[in-house]
Coordinates of N, CA, C and O in Angstrom, one line a residue:
M1 N 32.0 -49.7 -84.0 CA 32.9 -50.1 -85.0 C 34.3 -49.6 -84.6 O 34.5 -48.5 -84.1
K2 N 35.3 -50.6 -84.8 CA 36.7 -50.3 -84.4 C 37.3 -49.5 -85.5 O 37.0 -49.6 -86.7
E3 N 38.3 -48.6 -85.1 CA 38.9 -47.8 -86.2 C 40.2 -48.5 -86.7 O 41.0 -49.0 -85.9
V4 N 40.3 -48.7 -88.0 CA 41.4 -49.4 -88.6 C 42.0 -48.5 -89.6 O 41.3 -47.8 -90.4
V5 N 43.3 -48.4 -89.6 CA 44.0 -47.6 -90.6 C 44.7 -48.6 -91.6 O 45.6 -49.4 -91.2
L6 N 44.2 -48.6 -92.8 CA 44.8 -49.6 -93.8 C 46.0 -49.0 -94.5 O 46.0 -47.7 -94.7
T7 N 46.9 -49.8 -94.9 CA 48.1 -49.4 -95.7 C 47.7 -49.2 -97.1 O 46.6 -49.7 -97.6
K8 N 48.5 -48.5 -97.9 CA 48.3 -48.4 -99.3 C 48.2 -49.7 -100.0 O 47.4 -49.9 -100.9
E9 N 49.1 -50.6 -99.6 CA 49.1 -52.0 -100.2 C 47.7 -52.7 -99.9 O 47.2 -53.3 -100.8
E10 N 47.2 -52.5 -98.7 CA 45.9 -53.1 -98.5 C 44.8 -52.5 -99.4 O 44.0 -53.2 -99.9
W11 N 44.8 -51.2 -99.5 CA 43.8 -50.5 -100.4 C 44.0 -51.0 -101.9 O 43.0 -51.2 -102.6
R12 N 45.3 -51.2 -102.3 CA 45.5 -51.7 -103.6 C 45.0 -53.1 -103.8 O 44.4 -53.4 -104.9
R13 N 45.2 -54.0 -102.9 CA 44.6 -55.3 -103.0 C 43.1 -55.3 -103.0 O 42.5 -56.1 -103.8
L14 N 42.5 -54.5 -102.2 CA 41.0 -54.4 -102.2 C 40.5 -53.9 -103.6 O 39.6 -54.4 -104.2
A15 N 41.2 -52.9 -104.2 CA 40.8 -52.4 -105.5 C 41.1 -53.4 -106.6 O 40.4 -53.3 -107.6
A16 N 42.0 -54.3 -106.4 CA 42.4 -55.3 -107.4 C 41.4 -56.5 -107.5 O 41.5 -57.3 -108.4
V17 N 40.5 -56.6 -106.5 CA 39.6 -57.8 -106.5 C 38.7 -57.7 -107.7 O 38.0 -56.7 -107.9
T18 N 38.7 -58.7 -108.5 CA 37.8 -58.7 -109.7 C 36.4 -59.1 -109.2 O 36.1 -59.7 -108.2
P19 N 35.4 -58.7 -110.0 CA 34.0 -59.0 -109.7 C 33.8 -60.6 -109.6 O 33.0 -61.0 -108.8
E20 N 34.5 -61.3 -110.5 CA 34.4 -62.8 -110.4 C 34.9 -63.3 -109.1 O 34.3 -64.2 -108.5
E21 N 36.1 -62.8 -108.7 CA 36.7 -63.2 -107.4 C 35.8 -62.9 -106.2 O 35.6 -63.7 -105.3
R22 N 35.2 -61.7 -106.3 CA 34.3 -61.2 -105.2 C 33.1 -62.1 -105.2 O 32.6 -62.5 -104.1
E23 N 32.5 -62.5 -106.3 CA 31.4 -63.4 -106.4 C 31.6 -64.8 -105.9 O 30.8 -65.3 -105.1
R24 N 32.8 -65.3 -106.2 CA 33.2 -66.6 -105.7 C 33.3 -66.6 -104.2 O 32.8 -67.5 -103.5
A25 N 34.0 -65.6 -103.6 CA 34.1 -65.4 -102.2 C 32.8 -65.3 -101.5 O 32.6 -65.8 -100.4
M26 N 31.9 -64.5 -102.1 CA 30.6 -64.2 -101.5 C 29.8 -65.5 -101.5 O 29.1 -65.8 -100.5
K27 N 29.9 -66.4 -102.5 CA 29.2 -67.7 -102.5 C 29.7 -68.6 -101.4 O 28.9 -69.2 -100.7
K28 N 31.0 -68.6 -101.2 CA 31.6 -69.4 -100.1 C 31.1 -68.9 -98.7 O 30.7 -69.6 -97.8
L29 N 31.1 -67.5 -98.6 CA 30.7 -66.9 -97.4 C 29.2 -67.2 -97.1 O 28.9 -67.6 -96.0
Q30 N 28.4 -67.1 -98.1 CA 26.9 -67.4 -97.9 C 26.7 -68.8 -97.5 O 25.8 -69.1 -96.6
R31 N 27.4 -69.7 -98.1 CA 27.3 -71.2 -97.7 C 27.7 -71.3 -96.3 O 27.0 -72.1 -95.5
W32 N 28.8 -70.7 -95.9 CA 29.3 -70.8 -94.5 C 28.2 -70.2 -93.5 O 27.9 -70.9 -92.5
I33 N 27.7 -69.1 -93.8 CA 26.7 -68.4 -92.9 C 25.5 -69.3 -92.8 O 25.0 -69.6 -91.7
H34 N 25.0 -69.8 -93.9 CA 23.8 -70.7 -93.9 C 24.1 -71.9 -93.1 O 23.2 -72.3 -92.2
W35 N 25.2 -72.5 -93.3 CA 25.5 -73.8 -92.5 C 25.6 -73.5 -91.0 O 25.1 -74.3 -90.2
Q36 N 26.3 -72.4 -90.7 CA 26.4 -72.0 -89.2 C 25.1 -71.8 -88.6 O 24.8 -72.3 -87.5
I37 N 24.2 -71.1 -89.2 CA 22.9 -70.8 -88.7 C 22.1 -72.2 -88.4 O 21.6 -72.4 -87.4
I38 N 22.1 -73.0 -89.4 CA 21.4 -74.3 -89.3 C 22.1 -75.2 -88.3 O 21.5 -75.8 -87.4
H39 N 23.4 -75.4 -88.5 CA 24.2 -76.3 -87.6 C 24.1 -75.9 -86.1 O 24.1 -76.8 -85.3
C40 N 24.1 -74.6 -85.8 CA 24.0 -74.2 -84.4 C 22.6 -74.2 -83.9 O 22.4 -73.8 -82.8
G41 N 21.6 -74.6 -84.7 CA 20.2 -74.7 -84.2 C 19.4 -73.4 -84.2 O 18.4 -73.3 -83.6
F42 N 19.9 -72.4 -84.9 CA 19.2 -71.1 -85.0 C 18.0 -71.3 -86.0 O 18.1 -72.1 -86.9
S43 N 17.0 -70.5 -85.8 CA 15.8 -70.6 -86.7 C 15.9 -69.3 -87.5 O 16.2 -68.2 -87.1
R44 N 15.4 -69.5 -88.8 CA 15.3 -68.3 -89.7 C 13.9 -67.7 -89.6 O 13.7 -66.7 -90.3
E45 N 13.0 -68.3 -88.8 CA 11.7 -67.8 -88.7 C 11.5 -67.0 -87.5 O 10.7 -66.0 -87.4
C46 N 12.3 -67.3 -86.4 CA 12.3 -66.4 -85.2 C 13.7 -66.4 -84.6 O 14.5 -67.2 -84.9
G47 N 13.9 -65.4 -83.8 CA 15.2 -65.3 -83.1 C 16.1 -64.3 -83.8 O 15.7 -63.6 -84.7
P48 N 17.4 -64.3 -83.5 CA 18.3 -63.3 -84.0 C 18.5 -63.3 -85.5 O 18.8 -62.3 -86.0
F49 N 18.4 -64.5 -86.1 CA 18.6 -64.5 -87.6 C 17.3 -64.6 -88.4 O 17.3 -65.0 -89.5
S50 N 16.2 -64.2 -87.7 CA 14.9 -64.2 -88.4 C 14.9 -63.0 -89.4 O 15.6 -62.0 -89.2
R51 N 14.0 -63.1 -90.4 CA 13.8 -62.0 -91.3 C 13.4 -60.7 -90.6 O 13.9 -59.7 -90.9
G52 N 12.5 -60.9 -89.6 CA 12.1 -59.7 -88.9 C 13.2 -59.0 -88.1 O 13.3 -57.8 -88.1
A53 N 14.1 -59.8 -87.5 CA 15.2 -59.2 -86.7 C 16.3 -58.7 -87.6 O 16.9 -57.7 -87.3
M54 N 16.5 -59.3 -88.8 CA 17.6 -58.9 -89.6 C 17.1 -57.9 -90.7 O 18.0 -57.3 -91.3
G55 N 15.8 -57.7 -90.9 CA 15.4 -56.8 -91.9 C 15.6 -57.4 -93.3 O 15.7 -56.6 -94.3
G56 N 15.6 -58.7 -93.4 CA 15.8 -59.4 -94.7 C 16.3 -60.8 -94.4 O 16.4 -61.2 -93.3
D57 N 16.7 -61.5 -95.5 CA 17.3 -62.8 -95.3 C 18.6 -62.7 -94.6 O 19.5 -61.9 -95.1
A58 N 18.8 -63.4 -93.5 CA 20.0 -63.3 -92.7 C 21.3 -63.6 -93.5 O 22.3 -62.8 -93.4
V59 N 21.3 -64.6 -94.4 CA 22.5 -64.9 -95.2 C 22.9 -63.7 -96.1 O 24.0 -63.4 -96.2
D60 N 21.9 -63.1 -96.7 CA 22.2 -62.0 -97.6 C 22.6 -60.8 -96.9 O 23.6 -60.1 -97.2
V61 N 21.9 -60.5 -95.8 CA 22.2 -59.3 -95.0 C 23.6 -59.4 -94.4 O 24.4 -58.4 -94.5
I62 N 23.9 -60.5 -93.8 CA 25.3 -60.7 -93.2 C 26.3 -60.7 -94.2 O 27.4 -60.0 -94.0
G63 N 26.1 -61.4 -95.3 CA 27.1 -61.4 -96.4 C 27.4 -60.0 -96.9 O 28.6 -59.6 -97.1
E64 N 26.4 -59.2 -97.1 CA 26.6 -57.8 -97.6 C 27.3 -57.0 -96.6 O 28.2 -56.2 -96.9
E65 N 27.0 -57.1 -95.3 CA 27.6 -56.4 -94.3 C 29.1 -56.7 -94.2 O 30.0 -55.9 -93.9
C66 N 29.5 -58.0 -94.4 CA 30.9 -58.4 -94.4 C 31.6 -57.8 -95.5 O 32.8 -57.3 -95.3
I67 N 31.1 -57.9 -96.7 CA 31.7 -57.3 -97.9 C 32.0 -55.8 -97.7 O 33.0 -55.3 -97.9
E68 N 30.9 -55.2 -97.2 CA 31.0 -53.7 -96.9 C 32.1 -53.4 -95.9 O 32.9 -52.5 -96.0
A69 N 32.1 -54.2 -94.8 CA 33.1 -54.0 -93.7 C 34.5 -54.1 -94.3 O 35.4 -53.3 -93.9
L70 N 34.8 -55.1 -95.1 CA 36.1 -55.2 -95.6 C 36.5 -54.2 -96.6 O 37.5 -53.5 -96.6
F71 N 35.6 -53.9 -97.6 CA 35.9 -53.0 -98.7 C 35.8 -51.5 -98.3 O 36.2 -50.6 -99.0
C72 N 35.2 -51.3 -97.1 CA 35.2 -49.9 -96.6 C 36.4 -49.6 -95.6 O 36.5 -48.6 -95.0
G73 N 37.2 -50.7 -95.4 CA 38.4 -50.5 -94.6 C 38.2 -50.6 -93.1 O 39.0 -50.1 -92.3
E74 N 37.2 -51.4 -92.7 CA 37.0 -51.6 -91.3 C 37.8 -52.7 -90.7 O 37.9 -52.9 -89.5
W75 N 38.4 -53.6 -91.6 CA 39.2 -54.7 -91.2 C 40.5 -54.8 -92.0 O 40.5 -54.4 -93.2
H76 N 41.5 -55.2 -91.3 CA 42.8 -55.5 -92.0 C 42.7 -56.8 -92.8 O 42.1 -57.8 -92.3
W77 N 43.2 -56.8 -94.0 CA 43.1 -58.0 -94.8 C 44.6 -58.4 -95.1 O 45.3 -57.8 -95.9
K78 N 45.0 -59.5 -94.4 CA 46.4 -59.9 -94.5 C 46.6 -60.5 -95.9 O 45.8 -61.2 -96.4
P79 N 47.8 -60.3 -96.4 CA 48.1 -60.7 -97.8 C 48.1 -62.2 -97.9 O 47.9 -62.8 -99.0
T80 N 48.3 -63.0 -96.9 CA 48.4 -64.4 -96.9 C 47.0 -65.0 -96.8 O 46.9 -66.3 -96.9
R81 N 46.0 -64.2 -96.7 CA 44.6 -64.8 -96.4 C 43.8 -64.7 -97.7 O 43.7 -63.6 -98.3
E82 N 43.0 -65.7 -98.0 CA 42.1 -65.7 -99.1 C 40.9 -64.8 -98.7 O 40.6 -64.6 -97.6
L83 N 40.3 -64.2 -99.8 CA 39.2 -63.3 -99.6 C 38.1 -63.9 -98.8 O 37.5 -63.4 -97.9
S84 N 37.7 -65.2 -99.2 CA 36.6 -65.9 -98.6 C 36.9 -66.1 -97.1 O 36.0 -66.0 -96.2
S85 N 38.1 -66.5 -96.8 CA 38.5 -66.7 -95.4 C 38.4 -65.5 -94.6 O 38.0 -65.5 -93.4
M86 N 38.8 -64.4 -95.1 CA 38.7 -63.1 -94.4 C 37.3 -62.7 -94.2 O 36.9 -62.3 -93.1
L87 N 36.4 -62.9 -95.2 CA 35.0 -62.6 -95.0 C 34.4 -63.5 -94.0 O 33.5 -63.0 -93.2
I88 N 34.8 -64.7 -93.9 CA 34.2 -65.6 -92.8 C 34.7 -65.2 -91.5 O 33.9 -65.2 -90.5
Q89 N 35.9 -64.7 -91.3 CA 36.3 -64.2 -90.0 C 35.5 -63.0 -89.6 O 35.1 -62.9 -88.5
I90 N 35.2 -62.1 -90.6 CA 34.3 -61.0 -90.3 C 32.9 -61.4 -89.9 O 32.3 -60.9 -89.0
A91 N 32.4 -62.4 -90.6 CA 31.1 -63.0 -90.3 C 31.0 -63.5 -88.9 O 30.0 -63.3 -88.2
K92 N 32.0 -64.2 -88.5 CA 32.0 -64.8 -87.1 C 31.8 -63.6 -86.1 O 31.0 -63.7 -85.2
S93 N 32.6 -62.6 -86.3 CA 32.4 -61.4 -85.4 C 31.0 -60.8 -85.5 O 30.4 -60.6 -84.5
K94 N 30.6 -60.6 -86.7 CA 29.3 -59.9 -86.9 C 28.1 -60.8 -86.3 O 27.2 -60.3 -85.7
M95 N 28.2 -62.1 -86.6 CA 27.1 -63.0 -86.1 C 27.1 -63.1 -84.6 O 26.0 -63.1 -84.0
G96 N 28.3 -63.0 -84.0 CA 28.3 -63.0 -82.5 C 27.7 -61.7 -82.0 O 26.9 -61.8 -81.0
H97 N 28.0 -60.6 -82.6 CA 27.4 -59.3 -82.2 C 25.8 -59.3 -82.4 O 25.1 -58.8 -81.6
I98 N 25.4 -59.9 -83.5 CA 24.0 -60.0 -83.8 C 23.2 -60.7 -82.7 O 22.2 -60.2 -82.3
V99 N 23.7 -61.8 -82.3 CA 23.0 -62.6 -81.2 C 23.0 -61.8 -79.9 O 22.0 -61.7 -79.3
E100 N 24.2 -61.3 -79.6 CA 24.3 -60.5 -78.3 C 23.3 -59.3 -78.3 O 22.6 -59.0 -77.4
D101 N 23.4 -58.6 -79.4 CA 22.5 -57.4 -79.6 C 21.0 -57.8 -79.5 O 20.2 -57.0 -78.9
F102 N 20.7 -58.9 -80.1 CA 19.3 -59.3 -80.2 C 18.8 -59.5 -78.7 O 17.7 -59.0 -78.4
Y103 N 19.5 -60.1 -77.9 CA 19.1 -60.4 -76.5 C 19.2 -59.1 -75.6 O 18.4 -58.9 -74.7
E104 N 20.3 -58.3 -75.9 CA 20.4 -57.1 -75.1 C 19.3 -56.1 -75.3 O 18.9 -55.4 -74.4
R105 N 18.8 -56.1 -76.5 CA 17.7 -55.2 -76.9 C 16.3 -55.7 -76.4 O 15.3 -55.1 -76.5
G106 N 16.3 -57.0 -75.8 CA 15.1 -57.5 -75.4 C 14.2 -57.9 -76.6 O 13.0 -57.8 -76.5
Q107 N 14.8 -58.4 -77.6 CA 14.1 -58.7 -78.9 C 13.2 -60.0 -78.9 O 12.4 -60.1 -79.8
P108 N 13.5 -61.0 -78.1 CA 12.7 -62.2 -78.2 C 11.3 -61.9 -78.4 O 10.7 -61.2 -77.7
E109 N 10.7 -62.6 -79.4 CA 9.3 -62.4 -79.7 C 8.3 -63.0 -78.6 O 7.1 -62.6 -78.6
V110 N 8.8 -63.9 -77.8 CA 8.0 -64.4 -76.7 C 8.7 -64.3 -75.4 O 9.9 -64.1 -75.3
T111 N 7.9 -64.3 -74.3 CA 8.5 -64.3 -73.0 C 9.2 -65.6 -72.8 O 8.7 -66.7 -73.1
L112 N 10.4 -65.5 -72.2 CA 11.3 -66.7 -72.1 C 10.8 -67.5 -70.9 O 10.6 -67.1 -69.8
T113 N 10.6 -68.8 -71.2 CA 10.3 -69.8 -70.2 C 11.6 -70.5 -69.9 O 12.6 -70.2 -70.5
G114 N 11.5 -71.6 -69.1 CA 12.7 -72.4 -68.8 C 13.5 -72.8 -70.0 O 14.7 -72.6 -70.2
D115 N 12.8 -73.5 -71.0 CA 13.5 -74.0 -72.2 C 14.0 -72.8 -73.1 O 15.1 -72.9 -73.6
Q116 N 13.2 -71.8 -73.2 CA 13.6 -70.6 -74.0 C 14.8 -69.9 -73.4 O 15.7 -69.4 -74.1
G117 N 14.8 -69.8 -72.0 CA 15.9 -69.2 -71.3 C 17.2 -70.0 -71.6 O 18.3 -69.4 -71.7
F118 N 17.1 -71.3 -71.6 CA 18.2 -72.2 -71.8 C 18.7 -71.9 -73.3 O 19.9 -71.8 -73.5
R119 N 17.8 -71.8 -74.2 CA 18.2 -71.6 -75.6 C 18.9 -70.3 -75.8 O 19.8 -70.2 -76.5
Q120 N 18.4 -69.3 -75.0 CA 19.1 -68.0 -75.1 C 20.5 -68.1 -74.6 O 21.4 -67.6 -75.3
Q121 N 20.7 -68.9 -73.5 CA 22.1 -69.0 -73.0 C 23.0 -69.8 -74.0 O 24.1 -69.4 -74.3
V122 N 22.4 -70.8 -74.7 CA 23.1 -71.5 -75.7 C 23.5 -70.6 -76.9 O 24.7 -70.6 -77.3
E123 N 22.6 -69.8 -77.3 CA 22.8 -68.9 -78.4 C 23.9 -67.8 -78.0 O 24.7 -67.5 -78.8
M124 N 23.8 -67.3 -76.8 CA 24.8 -66.4 -76.3 C 26.2 -67.0 -76.3 O 27.2 -66.4 -76.6
D125 N 26.3 -68.3 -75.9 CA 27.6 -69.0 -75.8 C 28.1 -69.2 -77.2 O 29.3 -69.1 -77.5
I126 N 27.2 -69.5 -78.2 CA 27.7 -69.7 -79.6 C 28.2 -68.3 -80.1 O 29.2 -68.3 -80.8
A127 N 27.5 -67.2 -79.8 CA 27.9 -65.9 -80.2 C 29.3 -65.6 -79.6 O 30.2 -65.1 -80.3
A128 N 29.5 -65.9 -78.4 CA 30.8 -65.7 -77.7 C 31.9 -66.5 -78.4 O 33.0 -66.0 -78.7
Q129 N 31.6 -67.7 -78.8 CA 32.6 -68.6 -79.5 C 32.9 -68.0 -80.9 O 34.1 -68.0 -81.2
W130 N 31.9 -67.5 -81.6 CA 32.2 -66.9 -82.9 C 33.1 -65.7 -82.8 O 34.1 -65.6 -83.5
K131 N 32.8 -64.9 -81.8 CA 33.6 -63.7 -81.6 C 35.1 -64.0 -81.2 O 36.0 -63.4 -81.7
F132 N 35.2 -65.0 -80.3 CA 36.5 -65.5 -79.9 C 37.3 -66.0 -81.1 O 38.5 -65.7 -81.2
E133 N 36.7 -66.9 -81.9 CA 37.4 -67.4 -83.1 C 37.8 -66.3 -84.0 O 38.9 -66.4 -84.6
A134 N 37.0 -65.3 -84.2 CA 37.3 -64.2 -85.1 C 38.5 -63.5 -84.6 O 39.4 -63.0 -85.4
N135 N 38.7 -63.3 -83.3 CA 39.8 -62.5 -82.8 C 41.1 -63.4 -82.6 O 42.2 -62.9 -82.7
M136 N 40.9 -64.7 -82.2 CA 42.0 -65.5 -81.8 C 42.9 -66.0 -82.9 O 44.1 -66.2 -82.8
R137 N 42.3 -66.2 -84.1 CA 43.1 -66.8 -85.2 C 44.3 -66.0 -85.5 O 45.4 -66.4 -85.5
D138 N 44.1 -64.7 -85.7 CA 45.2 -63.8 -86.1 C 46.1 -63.6 -84.9 O 47.3 -63.5 -85.1
M139 N 45.6 -63.5 -83.7 CA 46.4 -63.3 -82.5 C 47.3 -64.6 -82.4 O 48.5 -64.4 -82.1
G140 N 46.8 -65.8 -82.6 CA 47.6 -67.0 -82.5 C 48.7 -67.0 -83.5 O 49.9 -67.3 -83.1
Y141 N 48.4 -66.6 -84.7 CA 49.5 -66.5 -85.7 C 50.5 -65.5 -85.4 O 51.7 -65.7 -85.6
D142 N 50.1 -64.4 -84.9 CA 51.1 -63.3 -84.5 C 52.0 -63.8 -83.4 O 53.2 -63.5 -83.4
I143 N 51.4 -64.5 -82.4 CA 52.3 -65.0 -81.3 C 53.2 -66.0 -81.8 O 54.4 -66.0 -81.5
A144 N 52.7 -67.0 -82.7 CA 53.6 -68.0 -83.2 C 54.7 -67.4 -84.1 O 55.9 -67.8 -84.0
R145 N 54.4 -66.4 -84.9 CA 55.4 -65.7 -85.7 C 56.5 -65.0 -84.9 O 57.6 -65.1 -85.2
S146 N 56.1 -64.4 -83.8 CA 57.1 -63.8 -82.9 C 58.0 -64.8 -82.2 O 59.2 -64.6 -82.1
V147 N 57.4 -65.9 -81.8 CA 58.2 -67.0 -81.2 C 59.2 -67.6 -82.2 O 60.3 -67.9 -81.9
A148 N 58.8 -67.7 -83.5 CA 59.6 -68.4 -84.5 C 60.3 -67.4 -85.4 O 60.8 -67.7 -86.5
A149 N 60.4 -66.2 -84.9 CA 61.0 -65.1 -85.8 C 62.4 -65.4 -86.3 O 62.7 -65.0 -87.4
N150 N 63.2 -66.2 -85.6 CA 64.6 -66.5 -86.1 C 64.6 -67.9 -86.8 O 65.7 -68.4 -87.0
E151 N 63.5 -68.4 -87.1 CA 63.4 -69.8 -87.8 C 62.7 -69.6 -89.1 O 61.5 -69.8 -89.2
P152 N 63.4 -69.4 -90.2 CA 62.8 -69.2 -91.5 C 61.9 -70.3 -91.9 O 60.8 -70.1 -92.5
E153 N 62.3 -71.5 -91.6 CA 61.5 -72.7 -92.0 C 60.2 -72.7 -91.3 O 59.2 -73.1 -91.9
L154 N 60.2 -72.4 -90.0 CA 59.0 -72.3 -89.3 C 58.1 -71.2 -89.7 O 56.8 -71.3 -89.7
L155 N 58.7 -70.1 -90.1 CA 57.9 -69.0 -90.6 C 57.2 -69.4 -91.9 O 56.0 -69.0 -92.2
A156 N 57.9 -70.1 -92.8 CA 57.3 -70.6 -94.0 C 56.2 -71.6 -93.7 O 55.1 -71.5 -94.4
Y157 N 56.4 -72.4 -92.7 CA 55.3 -73.3 -92.3 C 54.1 -72.5 -91.8 O 53.0 -72.9 -92.2
L158 N 54.3 -71.5 -91.0 CA 53.2 -70.7 -90.5 C 52.4 -70.0 -91.7 O 51.2 -70.0 -91.7
D159 N 53.2 -69.5 -92.6 CA 52.6 -68.9 -93.8 C 51.7 -69.9 -94.6 O 50.6 -69.6 -95.0
A160 N 52.2 -71.1 -94.7 CA 51.4 -72.1 -95.4 C 50.2 -72.6 -94.6 O 49.1 -72.7 -95.1
M161 N 50.4 -72.7 -93.3 CA 49.3 -73.1 -92.4 C 48.2 -72.0 -92.4 O 47.0 -72.3 -92.3
Y162 N 48.6 -70.8 -92.5 CA 47.6 -69.7 -92.6 C 46.7 -69.8 -93.8 O 45.5 -69.5 -93.7
K163 N 47.2 -70.3 -94.9 CA 46.5 -70.5 -96.1 C 45.6 -71.8 -96.1 O 44.5 -71.8 -96.6
D164 N 46.2 -72.9 -95.6 CA 45.5 -74.2 -95.6 C 46.0 -74.9 -94.3 O 47.2 -75.2 -94.2
D165 N 45.1 -75.2 -93.4 CA 45.5 -75.8 -92.2 C 45.4 -77.3 -92.1 O 45.2 -78.0 -91.1
T166 N 45.5 -78.0 -93.3 CA 45.6 -79.4 -93.4 C 47.0 -79.8 -93.6 O 47.8 -79.1 -94.3
Y167 N 47.4 -81.0 -93.2 CA 48.8 -81.5 -93.4 C 49.1 -81.5 -94.9 O 50.2 -81.1 -95.3
Y168 N 48.2 -82.1 -95.7 CA 48.4 -82.2 -97.1 C 48.5 -80.9 -97.8 O 49.3 -80.7 -98.7
G169 N 47.6 -80.0 -97.4 CA 47.7 -78.6 -98.0 C 48.9 -77.9 -97.7 O 49.5 -77.3 -98.6
I170 N 49.4 -78.0 -96.4 CA 50.7 -77.3 -96.1 C 51.8 -77.9 -96.8 O 52.7 -77.2 -97.4
A171 N 51.8 -79.3 -96.9 CA 52.9 -80.0 -97.6 C 52.9 -79.5 -99.1 O 54.0 -79.3 -99.6
S172 N 51.8 -79.4 -99.7 CA 51.7 -79.0 -101.1 C 52.2 -77.6 -101.3 O 53.0 -77.3 -102.2
L173 N 51.8 -76.7 -100.4 CA 52.2 -75.3 -100.5 C 53.7 -75.1 -100.3 O 54.3 -74.3 -100.9
M174 N 54.3 -76.0 -99.4 CA 55.7 -75.8 -99.1 C 56.6 -76.7 -100.0 O 57.8 -76.6 -100.0
G175 N 56.0 -77.6 -100.7 CA 56.8 -78.5 -101.6 C 57.5 -79.5 -100.8 O 58.7 -79.9 -101.2
I176 N 57.0 -80.0 -99.7 CA 57.6 -81.0 -98.9 C 56.6 -82.1 -98.6 O 55.4 -82.0 -99.0
D177 N 57.1 -83.2 -97.9 CA 56.1 -84.3 -97.7 C 55.4 -84.1 -96.3 O 55.9 -83.2 -95.5
V178 N 54.4 -84.8 -96.0 CA 53.6 -84.7 -94.9 C 54.4 -85.0 -93.6 O 54.2 -84.3 -92.6
K179 N 55.3 -85.9 -93.6 CA 56.1 -86.2 -92.4 C 57.0 -85.0 -92.0 O 57.1 -84.7 -90.9
K180 N 57.5 -84.3 -93.0 CA 58.3 -83.1 -92.7 C 57.3 -82.0 -92.1 O 57.7 -81.3 -91.2
V181 N 56.1 -81.9 -92.6 CA 55.1 -81.0 -92.0 C 54.9 -81.3 -90.6 O 54.9 -80.4 -89.7
M182 N 54.8 -82.6 -90.3 CA 54.5 -83.0 -88.9 C 55.7 -82.7 -88.0 O 55.5 -82.3 -86.8
R183 N 56.9 -82.8 -88.5 CA 58.1 -82.5 -87.8 C 58.2 -81.0 -87.5 O 58.5 -80.5 -86.4
L184 N 57.8 -80.2 -88.5 CA 57.8 -78.7 -88.3 C 56.7 -78.3 -87.3 O 57.0 -77.5 -86.4
E185 N 55.6 -79.0 -87.3 CA 54.5 -78.7 -86.3 C 55.1 -79.0 -84.9 O 54.9 -78.2 -84.0
K186 N 55.7 -80.1 -84.8 CA 56.3 -80.5 -83.5 C 57.3 -79.5 -83.0 O 57.3 -79.1 -81.8
R187 N 58.2 -79.1 -83.9 CA 59.2 -78.0 -83.5 C 58.5 -76.8 -83.1 O 58.9 -76.1 -82.1
L188 N 57.5 -76.3 -83.8 CA 56.8 -75.1 -83.5 C 56.1 -75.2 -82.1 O 56.2 -74.3 -81.2
L189 N 55.4 -76.3 -81.9 CA 54.8 -76.5 -80.6 C 55.8 -76.6 -79.4 O 55.5 -76.0 -78.4
S190 N 56.9 -77.1 -79.7 CA 58.0 -77.2 -78.7 C 58.4 -75.8 -78.3 O 58.6 -75.4 -77.1
L191 N 58.6 -74.9 -79.3 CA 59.0 -73.5 -79.1 C 57.9 -72.8 -78.4 O 58.2 -72.0 -77.4
L192 N 56.6 -73.0 -78.7 CA 55.5 -72.3 -78.1 C 55.4 -72.7 -76.6 O 55.0 -71.9 -75.8
E193 N 55.7 -74.0 -76.3 CA 55.6 -74.5 -74.9 C 56.6 -73.7 -74.1 O 56.4 -73.3 -72.9
K194 N 57.8 -73.5 -74.6 CA 58.9 -72.8 -73.9 C 58.5 -71.3 -73.7 O 58.8 -70.7 -72.7
Y195 N 57.8 -70.8 -74.7 CA 57.3 -69.4 -74.6 C 56.3 -69.2 -73.5 O 56.3 -68.3 -72.7

């Protein structure tokens, strides 16, 4: 577990989460976890997300671990990020570690044959992708913000994009039209290319 020092403001925001808000975020998180397990071809009967490997239902266990990680101060929660989005980022990291740990411990229930060895490699690649996504989103925003530090309009664009990464969502949040959003995107990409 990485050591994180939260600010007083972060602790206040965590304390201000209502039970209803927490429940809504948890439902979104659980749907996301369930979809990822199924979409990526994992089985809930055997493998890293099985009941035996997880000590319970994978969706419930991972969901509770994510909530606990955030509310115990193991992760920074940026003020521009929705609770559900933050929990999904934590889940990506946790799920990546679950798959890696499963194979590092030698947990597979059967001896790996050619096809099973291939599946292990696929699952390890998926785990690496989840962990990469969990770490890169914030790093990308931080880099973009430093590059656009002297451009208030681009900083507002980045703030909106952090909340909703669709053209229409950004336009709505900024109170501008989609064409203007596309021009801002082009300006930002041009700055990033020079960087």
